[in-house]
Coordinates of C-alpha atoms in Angstrom, one line a residue:
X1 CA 81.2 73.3 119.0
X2 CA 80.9 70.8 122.0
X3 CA 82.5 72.5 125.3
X4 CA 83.2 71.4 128.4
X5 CA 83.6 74.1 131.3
X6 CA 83.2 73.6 134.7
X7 CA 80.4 75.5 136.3
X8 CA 83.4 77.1 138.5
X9 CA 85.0 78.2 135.2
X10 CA 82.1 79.6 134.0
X11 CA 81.5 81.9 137.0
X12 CA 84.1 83.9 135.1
X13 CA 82.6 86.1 133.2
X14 CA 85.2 86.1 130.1
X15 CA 85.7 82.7 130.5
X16 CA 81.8 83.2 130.3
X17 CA 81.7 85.0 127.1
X18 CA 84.7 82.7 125.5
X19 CA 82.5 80.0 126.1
X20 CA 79.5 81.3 124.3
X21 CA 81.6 82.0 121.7
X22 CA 83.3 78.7 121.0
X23 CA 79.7 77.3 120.8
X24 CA 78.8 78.9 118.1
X25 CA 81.6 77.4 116.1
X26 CA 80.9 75.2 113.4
X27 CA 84.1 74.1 112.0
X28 CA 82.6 75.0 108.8
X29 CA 86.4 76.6 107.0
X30 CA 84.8 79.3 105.7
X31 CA 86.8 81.9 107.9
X32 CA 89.8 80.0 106.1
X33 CA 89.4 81.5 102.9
X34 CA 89.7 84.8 104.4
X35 CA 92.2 84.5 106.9
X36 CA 95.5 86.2 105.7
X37 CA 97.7 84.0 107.5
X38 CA 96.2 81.0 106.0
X39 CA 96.2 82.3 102.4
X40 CA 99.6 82.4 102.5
X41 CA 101.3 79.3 104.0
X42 CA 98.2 77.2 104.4
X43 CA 98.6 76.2 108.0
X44 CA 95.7 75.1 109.7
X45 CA 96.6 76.6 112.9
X46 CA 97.3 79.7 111.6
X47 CA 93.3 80.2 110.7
X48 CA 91.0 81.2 113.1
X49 CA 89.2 77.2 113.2
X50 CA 92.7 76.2 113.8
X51 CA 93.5 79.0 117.1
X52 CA 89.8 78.6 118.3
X53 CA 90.4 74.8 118.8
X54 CA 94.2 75.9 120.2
X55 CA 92.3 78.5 122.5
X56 CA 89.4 76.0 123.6
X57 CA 91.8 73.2 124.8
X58 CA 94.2 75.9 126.7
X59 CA 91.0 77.6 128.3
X60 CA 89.4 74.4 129.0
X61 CA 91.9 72.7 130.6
X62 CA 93.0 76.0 132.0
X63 CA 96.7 75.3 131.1
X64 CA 99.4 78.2 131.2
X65 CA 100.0 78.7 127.9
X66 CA 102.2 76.7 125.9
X67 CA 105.2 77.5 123.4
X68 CA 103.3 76.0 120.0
X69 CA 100.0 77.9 121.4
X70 CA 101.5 81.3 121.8
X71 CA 103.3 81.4 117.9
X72 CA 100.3 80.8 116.6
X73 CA 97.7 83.6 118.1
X74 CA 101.0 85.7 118.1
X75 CA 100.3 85.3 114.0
X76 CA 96.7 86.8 114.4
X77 CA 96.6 89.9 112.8
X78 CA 93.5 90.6 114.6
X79 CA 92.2 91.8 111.4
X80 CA 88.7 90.4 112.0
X81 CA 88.3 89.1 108.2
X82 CA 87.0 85.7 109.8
X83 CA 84.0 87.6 111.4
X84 CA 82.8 88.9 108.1
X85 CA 82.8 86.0 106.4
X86 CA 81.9 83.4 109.7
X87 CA 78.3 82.9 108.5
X88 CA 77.9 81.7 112.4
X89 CA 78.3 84.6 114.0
X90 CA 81.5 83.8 115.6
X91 CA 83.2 87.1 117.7
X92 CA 86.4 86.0 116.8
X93 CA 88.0 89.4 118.7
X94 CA 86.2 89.0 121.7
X95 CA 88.0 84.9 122.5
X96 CA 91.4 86.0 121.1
X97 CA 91.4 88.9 123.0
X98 CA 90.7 87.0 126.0
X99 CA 93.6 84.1 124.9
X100 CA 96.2 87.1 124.5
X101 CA 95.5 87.7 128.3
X102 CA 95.9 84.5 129.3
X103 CA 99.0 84.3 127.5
X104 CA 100.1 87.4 129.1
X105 CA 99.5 86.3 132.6
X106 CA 100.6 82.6 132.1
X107 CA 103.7 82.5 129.4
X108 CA 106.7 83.4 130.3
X109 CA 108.1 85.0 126.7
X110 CA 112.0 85.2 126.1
X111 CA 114.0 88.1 128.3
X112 CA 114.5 89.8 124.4
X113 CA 110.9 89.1 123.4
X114 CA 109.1 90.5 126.4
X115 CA 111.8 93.6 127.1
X116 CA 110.4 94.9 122.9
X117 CA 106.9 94.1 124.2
X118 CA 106.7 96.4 127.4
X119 CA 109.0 99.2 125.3
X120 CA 106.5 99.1 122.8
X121 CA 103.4 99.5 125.5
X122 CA 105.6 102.3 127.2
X123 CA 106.6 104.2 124.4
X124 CA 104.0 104.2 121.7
X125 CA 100.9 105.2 123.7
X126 CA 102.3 108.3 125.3
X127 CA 103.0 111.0 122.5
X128 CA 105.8 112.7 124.1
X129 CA 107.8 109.7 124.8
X130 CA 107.0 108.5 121.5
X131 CA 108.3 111.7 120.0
X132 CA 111.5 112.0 121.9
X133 CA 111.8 107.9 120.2
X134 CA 111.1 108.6 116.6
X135 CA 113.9 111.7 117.3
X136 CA 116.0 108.8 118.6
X137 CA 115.4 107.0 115.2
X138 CA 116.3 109.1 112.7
X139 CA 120.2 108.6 113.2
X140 CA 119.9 105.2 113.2
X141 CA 117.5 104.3 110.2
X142 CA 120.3 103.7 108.1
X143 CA 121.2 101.1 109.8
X144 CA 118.2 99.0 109.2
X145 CA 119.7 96.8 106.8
X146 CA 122.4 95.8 109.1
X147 CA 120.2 95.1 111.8
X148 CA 118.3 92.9 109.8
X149 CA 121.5 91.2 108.0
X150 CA 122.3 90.1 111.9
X151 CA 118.9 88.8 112.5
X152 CA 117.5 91.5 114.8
X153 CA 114.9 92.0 112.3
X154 CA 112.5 93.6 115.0
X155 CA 114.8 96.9 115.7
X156 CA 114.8 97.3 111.6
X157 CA 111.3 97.1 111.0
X158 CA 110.9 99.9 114.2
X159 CA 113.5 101.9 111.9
X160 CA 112.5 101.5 108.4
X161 CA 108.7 102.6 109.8
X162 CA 110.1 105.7 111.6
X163 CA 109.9 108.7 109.6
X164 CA 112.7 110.6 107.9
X165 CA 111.2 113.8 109.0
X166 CA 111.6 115.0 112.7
X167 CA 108.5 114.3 114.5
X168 CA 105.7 116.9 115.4
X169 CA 104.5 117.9 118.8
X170 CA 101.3 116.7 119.6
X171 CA 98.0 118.8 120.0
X172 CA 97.1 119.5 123.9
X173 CA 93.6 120.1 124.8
X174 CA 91.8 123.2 123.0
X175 CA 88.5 123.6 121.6
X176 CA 88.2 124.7 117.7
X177 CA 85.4 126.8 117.5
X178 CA 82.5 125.9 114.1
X179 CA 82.9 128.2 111.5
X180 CA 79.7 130.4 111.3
X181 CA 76.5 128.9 113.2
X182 CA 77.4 126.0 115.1
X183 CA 75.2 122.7 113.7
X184 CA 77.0 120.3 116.0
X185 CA 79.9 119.3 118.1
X186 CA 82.1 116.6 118.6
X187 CA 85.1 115.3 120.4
X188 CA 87.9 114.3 118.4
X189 CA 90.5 111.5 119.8
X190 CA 93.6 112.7 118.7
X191 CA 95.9 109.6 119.0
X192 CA 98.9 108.7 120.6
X193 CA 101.0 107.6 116.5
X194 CA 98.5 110.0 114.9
X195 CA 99.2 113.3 115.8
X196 CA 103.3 112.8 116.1
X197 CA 103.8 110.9 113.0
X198 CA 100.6 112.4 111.1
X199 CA 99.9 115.8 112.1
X200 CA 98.0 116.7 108.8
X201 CA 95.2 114.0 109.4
X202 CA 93.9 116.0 112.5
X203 CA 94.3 119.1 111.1
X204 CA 92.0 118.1 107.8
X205 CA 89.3 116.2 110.5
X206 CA 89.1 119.4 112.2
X207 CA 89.7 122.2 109.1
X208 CA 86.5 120.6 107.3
X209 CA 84.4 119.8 110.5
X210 CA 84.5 123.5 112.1
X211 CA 84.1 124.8 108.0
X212 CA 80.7 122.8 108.5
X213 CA 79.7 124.2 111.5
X214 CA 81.0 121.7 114.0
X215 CA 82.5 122.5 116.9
X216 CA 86.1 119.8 117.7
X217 CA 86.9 119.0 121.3
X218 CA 90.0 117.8 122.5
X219 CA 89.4 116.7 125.4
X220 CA 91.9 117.8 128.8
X221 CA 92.3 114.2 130.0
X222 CA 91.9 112.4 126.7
X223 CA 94.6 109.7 125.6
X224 CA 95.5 106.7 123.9
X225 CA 92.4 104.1 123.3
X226 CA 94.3 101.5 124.8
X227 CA 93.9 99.2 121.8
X228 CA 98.0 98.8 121.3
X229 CA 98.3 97.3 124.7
X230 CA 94.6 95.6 124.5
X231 CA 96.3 93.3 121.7
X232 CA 98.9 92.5 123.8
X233 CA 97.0 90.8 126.4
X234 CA 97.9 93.9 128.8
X235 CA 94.6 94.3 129.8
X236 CA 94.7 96.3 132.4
X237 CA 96.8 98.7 130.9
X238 CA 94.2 98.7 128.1
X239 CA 91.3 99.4 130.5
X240 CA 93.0 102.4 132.8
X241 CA 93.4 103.9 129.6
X242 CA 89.9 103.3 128.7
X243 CA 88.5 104.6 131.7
X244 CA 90.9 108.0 131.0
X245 CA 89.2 108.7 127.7
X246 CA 85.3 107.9 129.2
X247 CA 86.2 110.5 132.1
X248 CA 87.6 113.0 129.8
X249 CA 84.5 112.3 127.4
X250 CA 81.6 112.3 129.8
X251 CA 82.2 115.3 131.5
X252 CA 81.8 117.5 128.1
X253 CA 78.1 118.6 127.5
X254 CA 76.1 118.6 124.3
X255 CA 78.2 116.0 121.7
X256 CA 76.9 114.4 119.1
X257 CA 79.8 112.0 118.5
X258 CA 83.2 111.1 120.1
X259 CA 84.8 111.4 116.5
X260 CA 87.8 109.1 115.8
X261 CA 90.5 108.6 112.2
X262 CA 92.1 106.4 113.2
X263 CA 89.8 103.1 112.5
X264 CA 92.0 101.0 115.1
X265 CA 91.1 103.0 118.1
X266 CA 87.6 103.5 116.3
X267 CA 87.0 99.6 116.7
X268 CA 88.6 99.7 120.5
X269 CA 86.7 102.4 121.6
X270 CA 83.2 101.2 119.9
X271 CA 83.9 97.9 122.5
X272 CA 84.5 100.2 125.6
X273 CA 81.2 98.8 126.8
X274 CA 82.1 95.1 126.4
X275 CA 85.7 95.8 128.0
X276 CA 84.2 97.1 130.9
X277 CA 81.2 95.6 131.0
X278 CA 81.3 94.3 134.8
X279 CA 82.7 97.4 135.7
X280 CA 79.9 98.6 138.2
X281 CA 81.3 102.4 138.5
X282 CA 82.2 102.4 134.8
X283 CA 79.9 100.0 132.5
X284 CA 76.8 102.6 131.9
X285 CA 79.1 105.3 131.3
X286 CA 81.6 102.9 128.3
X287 CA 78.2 101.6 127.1
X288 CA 77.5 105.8 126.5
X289 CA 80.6 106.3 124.7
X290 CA 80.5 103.6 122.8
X291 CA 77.5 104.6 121.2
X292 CA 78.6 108.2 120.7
X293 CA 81.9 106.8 118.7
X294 CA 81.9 107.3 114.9
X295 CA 84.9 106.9 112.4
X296 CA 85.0 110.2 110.7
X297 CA 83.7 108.7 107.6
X298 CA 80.5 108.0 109.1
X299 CA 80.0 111.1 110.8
X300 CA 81.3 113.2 107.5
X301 CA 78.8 111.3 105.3
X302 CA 75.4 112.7 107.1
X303 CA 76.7 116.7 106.8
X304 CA 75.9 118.6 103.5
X305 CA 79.9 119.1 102.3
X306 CA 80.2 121.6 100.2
X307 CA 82.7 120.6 96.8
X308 CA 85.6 123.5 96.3
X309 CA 86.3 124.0 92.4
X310 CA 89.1 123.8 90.7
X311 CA 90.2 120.0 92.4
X312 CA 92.1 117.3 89.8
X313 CA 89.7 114.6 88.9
X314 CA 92.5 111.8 90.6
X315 CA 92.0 107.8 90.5
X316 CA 92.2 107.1 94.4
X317 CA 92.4 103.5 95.0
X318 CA 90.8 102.8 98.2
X319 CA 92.6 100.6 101.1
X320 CA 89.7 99.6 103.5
X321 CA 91.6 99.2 107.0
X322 CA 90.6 95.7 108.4
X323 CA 89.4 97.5 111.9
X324 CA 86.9 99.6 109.5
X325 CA 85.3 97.2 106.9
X326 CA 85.7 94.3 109.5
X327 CA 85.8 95.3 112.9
X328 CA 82.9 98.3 112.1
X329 CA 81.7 97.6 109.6
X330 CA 82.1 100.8 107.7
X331 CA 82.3 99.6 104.1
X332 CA 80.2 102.2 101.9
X333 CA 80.5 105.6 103.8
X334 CA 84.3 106.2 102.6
X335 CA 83.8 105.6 99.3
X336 CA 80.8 107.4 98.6
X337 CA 82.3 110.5 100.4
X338 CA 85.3 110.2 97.6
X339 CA 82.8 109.6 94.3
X340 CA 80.7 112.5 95.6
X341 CA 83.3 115.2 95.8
X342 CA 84.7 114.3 92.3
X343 CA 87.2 111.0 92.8
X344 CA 87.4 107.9 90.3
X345 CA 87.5 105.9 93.3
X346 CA 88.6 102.1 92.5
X347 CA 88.7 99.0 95.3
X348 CA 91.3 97.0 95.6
X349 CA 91.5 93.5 94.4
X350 CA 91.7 91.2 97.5
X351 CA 90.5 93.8 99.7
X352 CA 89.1 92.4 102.6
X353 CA 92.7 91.0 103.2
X354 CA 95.4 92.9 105.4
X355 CA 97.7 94.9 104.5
X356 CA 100.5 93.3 107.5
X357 CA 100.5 96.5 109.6
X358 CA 97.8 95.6 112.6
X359 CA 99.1 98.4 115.2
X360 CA 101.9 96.6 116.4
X361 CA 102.1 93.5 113.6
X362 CA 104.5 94.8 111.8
X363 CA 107.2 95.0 114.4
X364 CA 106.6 91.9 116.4
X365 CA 106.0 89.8 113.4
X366 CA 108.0 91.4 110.3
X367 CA 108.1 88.5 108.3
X368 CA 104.6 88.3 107.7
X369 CA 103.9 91.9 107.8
X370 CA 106.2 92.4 104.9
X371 CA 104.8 89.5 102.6
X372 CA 101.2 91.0 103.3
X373 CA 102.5 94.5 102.5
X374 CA 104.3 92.8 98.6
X375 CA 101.1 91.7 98.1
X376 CA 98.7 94.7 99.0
X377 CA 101.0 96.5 97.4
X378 CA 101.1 94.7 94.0
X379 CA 97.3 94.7 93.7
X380 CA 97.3 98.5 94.6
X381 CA 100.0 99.3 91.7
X382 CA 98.1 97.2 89.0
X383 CA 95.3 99.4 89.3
X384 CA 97.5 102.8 88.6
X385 CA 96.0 104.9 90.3
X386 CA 97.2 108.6 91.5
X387 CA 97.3 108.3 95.2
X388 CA 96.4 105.6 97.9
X389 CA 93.9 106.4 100.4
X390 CA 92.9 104.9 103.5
X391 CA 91.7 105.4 106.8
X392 CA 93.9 104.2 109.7
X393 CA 97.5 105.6 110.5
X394 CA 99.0 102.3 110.6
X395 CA 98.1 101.1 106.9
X396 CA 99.0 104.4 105.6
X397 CA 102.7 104.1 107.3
X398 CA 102.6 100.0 106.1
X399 CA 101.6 101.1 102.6
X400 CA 104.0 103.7 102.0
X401 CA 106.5 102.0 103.2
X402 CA 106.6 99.4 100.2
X403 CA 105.5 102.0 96.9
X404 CA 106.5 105.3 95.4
X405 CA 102.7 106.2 95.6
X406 CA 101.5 109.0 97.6
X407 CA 99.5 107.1 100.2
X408 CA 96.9 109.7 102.2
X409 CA 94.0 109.2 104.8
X410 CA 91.1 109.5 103.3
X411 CA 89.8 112.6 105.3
X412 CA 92.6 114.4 103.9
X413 CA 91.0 114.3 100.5
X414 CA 87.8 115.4 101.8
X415 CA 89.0 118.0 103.5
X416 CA 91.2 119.2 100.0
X417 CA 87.5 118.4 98.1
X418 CA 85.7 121.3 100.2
X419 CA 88.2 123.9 100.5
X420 CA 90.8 123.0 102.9
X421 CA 95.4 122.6 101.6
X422 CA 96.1 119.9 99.6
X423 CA 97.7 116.7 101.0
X424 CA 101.3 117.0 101.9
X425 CA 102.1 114.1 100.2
X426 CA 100.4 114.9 97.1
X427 CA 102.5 118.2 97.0
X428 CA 105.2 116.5 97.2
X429 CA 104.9 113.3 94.6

C-alpha cells in the first residue's frame, strides 16, 4: 500500500511503525474471510482492509478522529484472526492499537459513553475495587432484563457476566514452595478478573507446578498487564502498569519463565518490549520479560507430568482463545497436554473465530458480542462433548454465559489429570 507521510510525521516513532505496517498491505481480502465482524454482516469497513484504509487516511492526514471512523475500530475485537491468515505479514495489533490512541486523545466520545469507559479502566484492573463491584452486582443482576428492555444494554451485559457467587479475595504476594527438589521456578501473574472471579485457575497453575518441582512467585509489586486499558487507547495507563509488573519481575533472581493463564495478558505482556520500546530506562529490561513470558500451556508442555489414575475418560471440546492461537501463536501445546493425560479432545468447527468476549468486548459492544457467543456456542454443543475448556478468563465467563455446559480453563484439567481436586464446575454439573 502507497503512503504518504511527511518526513515530520514519520519522526514519530508509532506513526513510524504504523507506517511500515500499512505498506505491507496488499488489499489482497484474505483477512476478510477471517474477520468475525465481517462474517457476519459483511461490511467492508468492519474487516481489517476496510479499518486499515479508515486508519491510513485519519493518520495520514492527521485528522482528530471522526464519528464513522471510531464505530468502526470500536467493532475490532482485536482478535488478531486477520494476522494468521494475512499472508503479507500485516501486524494488524500494532496500527490498531496505535488508531485506538489517537482516538482516545482526539474524539470526544458521548458524556454516557466515556463515564462506562473510564469506570471500566478504574474498576476492573484493581482486584479489590473490582471485588467490592461484582459484591455491588449481585443484588442487581436480576434486573438485567429490564435494563436491557430500556436500552441500557451496557449495565445488563456488566450484570448478566457478574457472578452469582460472592466474589473471592485475591492472592497477595507469597512464594509457594516446589514440592520435593526444586527443578525450576517461575513467576506467576495472578490477574486483576482472574483471581476474583476465578480463584480455582490459580490455585490448579500453582497445585500442579510446585507438585513438579517448580517453585510460583507472586510477585510484591505485580499487577494488572495493562492490556484492558491498552485496548482502550489509554496508553499510558497501559504502560505505568507495564512498567509495575517489569519492576516487580526483574528484581526476582533465578526464573525460568514469568508464567501467565490468562492468554490476554499473555499476548500484552509478550509485547512489553514493543510497548516500551523507546523507553531508554525501561526498553532492555520489557525486551527481558518479554522473553521470559509463557502461557501456562507452553511451559506445562516441556515438564514430565505425571497422569493420576482413576480420571473419567471426558470429550473436552477445545475453545482456542483468539490472544493464544492468534496473538501467540500457541496452537498445539494445549491440546497435546489434554490427549496426553487421557482427554478425547475435539476442535471446534470455526475455531479460529471469536467467541465475542475480547476483555472488555462484550460490555462496550453487546450486540456483537452476543451473536458471536450463539454462534460459538452452537458449534461447541453440536459436538456433545462433556465440558468446555479454554484458556483465557474472559472466554470461559463468555462461554458459560450462553450453555448449560461446564466450561473450565484448560489448566484446571491438567492439574485434576496429575493429582490435584477436580474442577469446581465439573462437581457441580
Amino acid at each position: 500500500m502507497q503512503t504518504n507521510f511527511t518526513l515530520a510525521q514519520l519522526a514519530d516513532p508509532n506513526t513510524a511503525a504504523s507506517e511500515k505496517i500499512l505498506r505491507a498491505c496488499v488489499h489482497c481480502g484474505f483477512c476478510t474471510a477471517t474477520c468475525p465482524t465481517y462474517v457476519l454482516d459483511g461490511n467492508e469497513l468492519d474487516s481489517p482492509r476496510g479499518r486499515i484504509y479508515l486508519i491510513k487516511d485519519m493518520l495520514e492526514h492527521d485528522r482528530p478522529a471522526t464519528a464513522d471512523v471510531v464505530v468502526h475500530i470500536d467493532r475490532c475485537l482485536s482478535c488478531l484472526a486477520c494476522m494468521t491468515t494475512c499472508p503479507s505479514g500485516v501486524h494488524y495489533m500494532h496500527l490498531v492499537d496505535h488508531a485506538r490512541v489517537h482516538i482516545q486523545n482526539t474524539y470526544d466520545r458521548p458524556p454516557f459513553e466515556r463515564l462506562l469507559r473510564a469506570l471500566l479502566a478504574w474498576l476492573l484492573p484493581y482486584p479489590q475495587r473490582f471485588r467490592l463491584a461484582l459484591f455491588a452486582a449481585l443484588p442487581a443482576k436480576p434486573l438485567a432484563p429490564l435494563l436491557e428492555a430500556i436500552g441500557l444494554k451496557r449495565l445488563a451485559a456488566m450484570l448478566r457476566l457478574a457472578p452469582w457467587r460472592g466474589p473471592q479475595r485475591p492472592r497477595g504476594p507469597q512464594i509457594f514452595p516446589a514440592v520435593g527438589a526444586r527443578q525450576g521456578r517461575v513467576a506467576l501473574l495472578a490477574g486483576c478478573v482472574n483471581d476474583v472471579m476465578a480463584p480455582q485457575i490459580n490455585a490448579a497453575t500453582i497445585a500442579v507446578l510446585t507438585r513438579h518441582g517448580i517453585e510460583v512467585v507472586l510477585a510484591k509489586g505485580a499487577g494488572c498487564c495493562g492490556s484492558l486499558v491498552h485496548h482502550m487507547g489509554r496508553d499510558e495507563e497501559a504502560l505505568a502498569q507495564a512498567r509495575a509488573n517489569i519492576d516487580a519481575w526483574t528484581v526476582l533472581e533465578n526464573l525460568d519463565a514469568v508464567v501467565i493463564n490468562t492468554s490476554g495478558c499473555g499476548t500484552t505482556v509478550k509485547d512489553y518490549g514493543f510497548m516500551l520500546r523507546t523507553d531508554p530506562v525501561y526498553a532492555e529490561r520489557a525486551a527481558r520479560i518479554s522473553g521470559l513470558t509463557k502461557d501456562v500451556s507452553e511451559y506445562l508442555a516441556a515438564l514430565p507430568l505425571k497422569p493420576a489414575q482413576g480420571i473419567p475418560e471426558l470429550v473436552v471440546a477445545y475453545h482456542s482463545a483468539c490472544s493464544l492461537q492468534h496473538g501467540q501463536r500457541v496452537n498445539r501445546q494445549p491440546k497435546e497436554l489434554l490427549a496426553r493425560l487421557g482427554f478425547a479432545v475435539k476442535d471446534v468447527p470455526d475455531g479460529h473465530l471469536c467467541c465475542g468476549s475480547a476483555g472488555t468486548y462484550n460490555i462496550l459492544q453487546p450486540d456483537f458480542a452476543r451473536r458471536l457467543r450463539e454462534r460459538k456456542v452452537g458449534t461447541i454443543e453440536r459436538l456433545r462433548p462433556d465440558v468446555i475448556a479454554a484458556g483465557n478468563i474472559g472466554c470461559i465467563t463468555q462461554i458459560a454465559a450462553g450453555t448449560k455446559l461446564p466450561a473450565v480453563h484448560t489448566v484446571e484439567l491438567i492439574d485434576w489429570a496429575t493429582g490435584g481436586a477436580c474442577p469446581p464446575a465439573l462437581r457441580a454439573s
